[in-house]
Amino acid sequence: SFERALALAPEFAEAHCNLGIIALDEMDSGRAKECLHRALALDPQLTAAHCNLGIMALDEMDFERAIECLKHALALDPELTQAYCNLGLALYNAGRIAESERVIAEALERNPGNALARLYSSFSLLARGEWRSGWERFEARLEGDHPTVRFIYPRWNGEPVTGKRVLVCGEQG
């Protein structure tokens, strides 16, 4: 649909951006970057393109570039919770822990129920040894639209397992 839209209107920045997001989902980073950069060439104020380039830089472990893109996205749309979350993660990975904690706290203040913000806030808590609150927030990895871990079987919640099987899954390498 977006390709058809671009055949009719080649300067339609949002269509280029959406093609970039699709390419990103399909793990085609070269095409994703091409589409997102084209979108920004047409509309430098397109928040989604800046945000997704930041996510790509984060995936590529180019934390300074991720920080730059995500800060730009937030300058354009200060209500974008996902950008706060990803900026917090980029700052954390860049070793800028205090700054990361402030950004994640801002995300949680703006959207207390956001699973990604709760998950990312757990990293600093666990690193400081704040086990109870850290592990509670870490459970957010199983929530939201895109949980980091997906299971097809029901989760064990401590009920008796006599006569049942329990699948144990390792995480974090």
Coordinates of C-alpha atoms in Angstrom, one line a residue:
S1 CA 0.0 0.0 0.0
F2 CA 2.8 2.4 0.8
E3 CA 4.6 1.6 -2.4
R4 CA 1.4 2.3 -4.3
A5 CA 1.0 5.6 -2.4
L6 CA 4.5 6.6 -3.4
A7 CA 3.8 5.8 -7.0
L8 CA 1.1 8.4 -6.8
A9 CA 2.9 10.8 -4.5
P10 CA 6.7 10.2 -4.5
E11 CA 7.2 13.1 -2.0
F12 CA 4.9 11.5 0.7
A13 CA 7.3 11.5 3.6
E14 CA 5.1 9.4 5.9
A15 CA 4.9 6.6 3.3
H16 CA 8.7 6.5 3.1
C17 CA 8.8 6.4 6.9
N18 CA 6.3 3.5 7.1
L19 CA 8.2 1.5 4.5
G20 CA 11.3 2.1 6.7
I21 CA 9.5 0.7 9.7
I22 CA 8.3 -2.3 7.7
A23 CA 11.9 -2.9 6.5
L24 CA 13.1 -2.6 10.1
D25 CA 10.5 -5.3 11.2
E26 CA 11.8 -7.5 8.3
M27 CA 15.4 -7.0 9.5
D28 CA 16.4 -5.2 6.3
S29 CA 18.4 -2.4 8.0
G30 CA 19.9 -1.1 4.7
R31 CA 16.4 -0.5 3.2
A32 CA 15.1 0.8 6.5
K33 CA 17.8 3.4 6.8
E34 CA 17.3 4.4 3.1
C35 CA 13.6 4.9 3.6
L36 CA 13.9 6.7 6.9
H37 CA 16.5 9.1 5.6
R38 CA 14.4 9.8 2.5
A39 CA 11.5 10.5 4.8
L40 CA 13.6 13.0 6.7
A41 CA 14.9 14.6 3.6
L42 CA 11.3 15.3 2.6
D43 CA 10.1 16.2 6.2
P44 CA 12.9 16.9 8.7
Q45 CA 10.2 17.2 11.4
L46 CA 8.9 13.6 11.1
T47 CA 9.2 12.4 14.6
A48 CA 8.7 8.7 13.8
A49 CA 11.7 8.7 11.4
H50 CA 14.0 10.2 14.0
C51 CA 12.7 7.7 16.6
N52 CA 13.2 4.7 14.4
L53 CA 16.6 5.8 13.3
G54 CA 17.4 6.0 17.0
I55 CA 16.1 2.5 17.6
M56 CA 18.2 1.2 14.7
A57 CA 21.3 2.9 16.1
L58 CA 20.6 1.4 19.5
D59 CA 20.3 -2.1 17.9
E60 CA 23.7 -1.4 16.2
M61 CA 25.2 -0.4 19.6
D62 CA 25.9 3.1 18.3
F63 CA 24.7 4.7 21.5
E64 CA 25.8 8.2 20.8
R65 CA 23.9 8.3 17.5
A66 CA 20.9 6.7 19.2
I67 CA 20.9 9.4 21.9
E68 CA 21.1 12.1 19.2
C69 CA 18.2 10.7 17.2
L70 CA 16.0 10.1 20.2
K71 CA 16.7 13.5 21.7
H72 CA 15.7 15.0 18.3
A73 CA 12.5 13.0 18.3
L74 CA 11.6 14.2 21.8
A75 CA 12.3 17.8 20.9
L76 CA 9.7 17.4 18.2
D77 CA 7.2 15.4 20.4
P78 CA 7.8 15.6 24.1
E79 CA 4.9 13.2 24.8
L80 CA 6.5 10.2 23.0
T81 CA 7.0 7.7 25.8
Q82 CA 8.8 5.1 23.6
A83 CA 11.4 7.7 22.7
Y84 CA 12.0 8.4 26.5
C85 CA 12.3 4.7 27.1
N86 CA 14.8 4.1 24.2
L87 CA 16.7 7.2 25.1
G88 CA 17.0 5.9 28.7
L89 CA 18.3 2.6 27.4
A90 CA 20.8 4.2 25.1
L91 CA 22.1 6.4 27.9
Y92 CA 22.3 3.4 30.2
N93 CA 24.3 1.5 27.6
A94 CA 26.6 4.5 27.0
G95 CA 27.4 4.4 30.8
R96 CA 25.5 7.6 31.5
I97 CA 23.5 6.0 34.3
A98 CA 22.3 9.1 36.2
E99 CA 21.0 10.7 33.0
S100 CA 19.4 7.4 32.0
E101 CA 17.6 7.2 35.4
R102 CA 16.2 10.7 35.0
V103 CA 14.9 10.0 31.5
I104 CA 13.3 6.7 32.5
A105 CA 11.8 8.5 35.6
E106 CA 10.3 11.0 33.2
A107 CA 8.8 8.2 31.0
L108 CA 7.3 6.6 34.1
E109 CA 5.9 10.0 35.3
R110 CA 4.3 10.6 32.0
N111 CA 3.0 7.0 31.6
P112 CA 3.2 5.0 34.8
G113 CA 1.7 1.9 33.3
N114 CA 4.2 1.7 30.4
A115 CA 5.8 -1.8 30.5
L116 CA 8.9 -0.7 28.6
A117 CA 9.6 2.1 31.0
R118 CA 9.2 -0.2 34.0
L119 CA 11.5 -2.8 32.4
Y120 CA 14.2 -0.3 31.6
S121 CA 13.9 1.2 35.1
S122 CA 14.7 -2.2 36.5
F123 CA 18.2 -2.3 35.1
S124 CA 19.5 0.5 37.4
L125 CA 17.7 -0.9 40.4
L126 CA 19.2 -4.3 39.9
A127 CA 22.6 -2.9 39.3
R128 CA 22.4 -1.1 42.7
G129 CA 21.2 -4.3 44.4
E130 CA 17.7 -3.1 45.0
W131 CA 16.5 -6.6 44.3
R132 CA 12.8 -6.5 45.4
S133 CA 11.8 -3.5 43.3
G134 CA 14.3 -4.3 40.5
W135 CA 12.9 -7.8 40.0
E136 CA 9.3 -6.6 40.3
R137 CA 9.9 -4.1 37.5
F138 CA 11.9 -6.6 35.5
E139 CA 8.7 -8.7 35.2
A140 CA 7.4 -6.0 32.8
R141 CA 9.4 -7.8 30.1
L142 CA 6.5 -10.2 29.9
E143 CA 3.9 -7.4 29.4
G144 CA 3.0 -4.9 26.7
D145 CA 2.5 -5.1 23.0
H146 CA 6.0 -6.5 22.3
P147 CA 7.2 -8.6 25.3
T148 CA 10.9 -9.5 25.1
V149 CA 10.1 -13.1 25.9
R150 CA 7.1 -14.9 24.4
F151 CA 5.7 -18.3 25.6
I152 CA 2.9 -20.3 24.2
Y153 CA 2.3 -22.1 27.5
P154 CA 0.7 -20.6 30.6
R155 CA 3.1 -19.1 33.1
W156 CA 3.8 -21.0 36.3
N157 CA 2.7 -18.8 39.3
G158 CA 3.7 -21.1 42.1
E159 CA 0.8 -23.5 42.1
P160 CA 1.4 -27.2 42.8
V161 CA 3.0 -29.0 39.8
T162 CA 2.3 -32.6 40.9
G163 CA 1.5 -34.5 37.7
K164 CA 2.4 -31.6 35.5
R165 CA 5.5 -30.5 33.6
V166 CA 7.3 -27.2 34.0
L167 CA 9.3 -25.7 31.2
V168 CA 12.3 -23.7 32.5
C169 CA 13.6 -21.2 30.1
G170 CA 17.0 -19.4 30.5
E171 CA 17.3 -15.7 29.8
Q172 CA 20.0 -13.1 29.5
G173 CA 22.4 -15.5 27.8

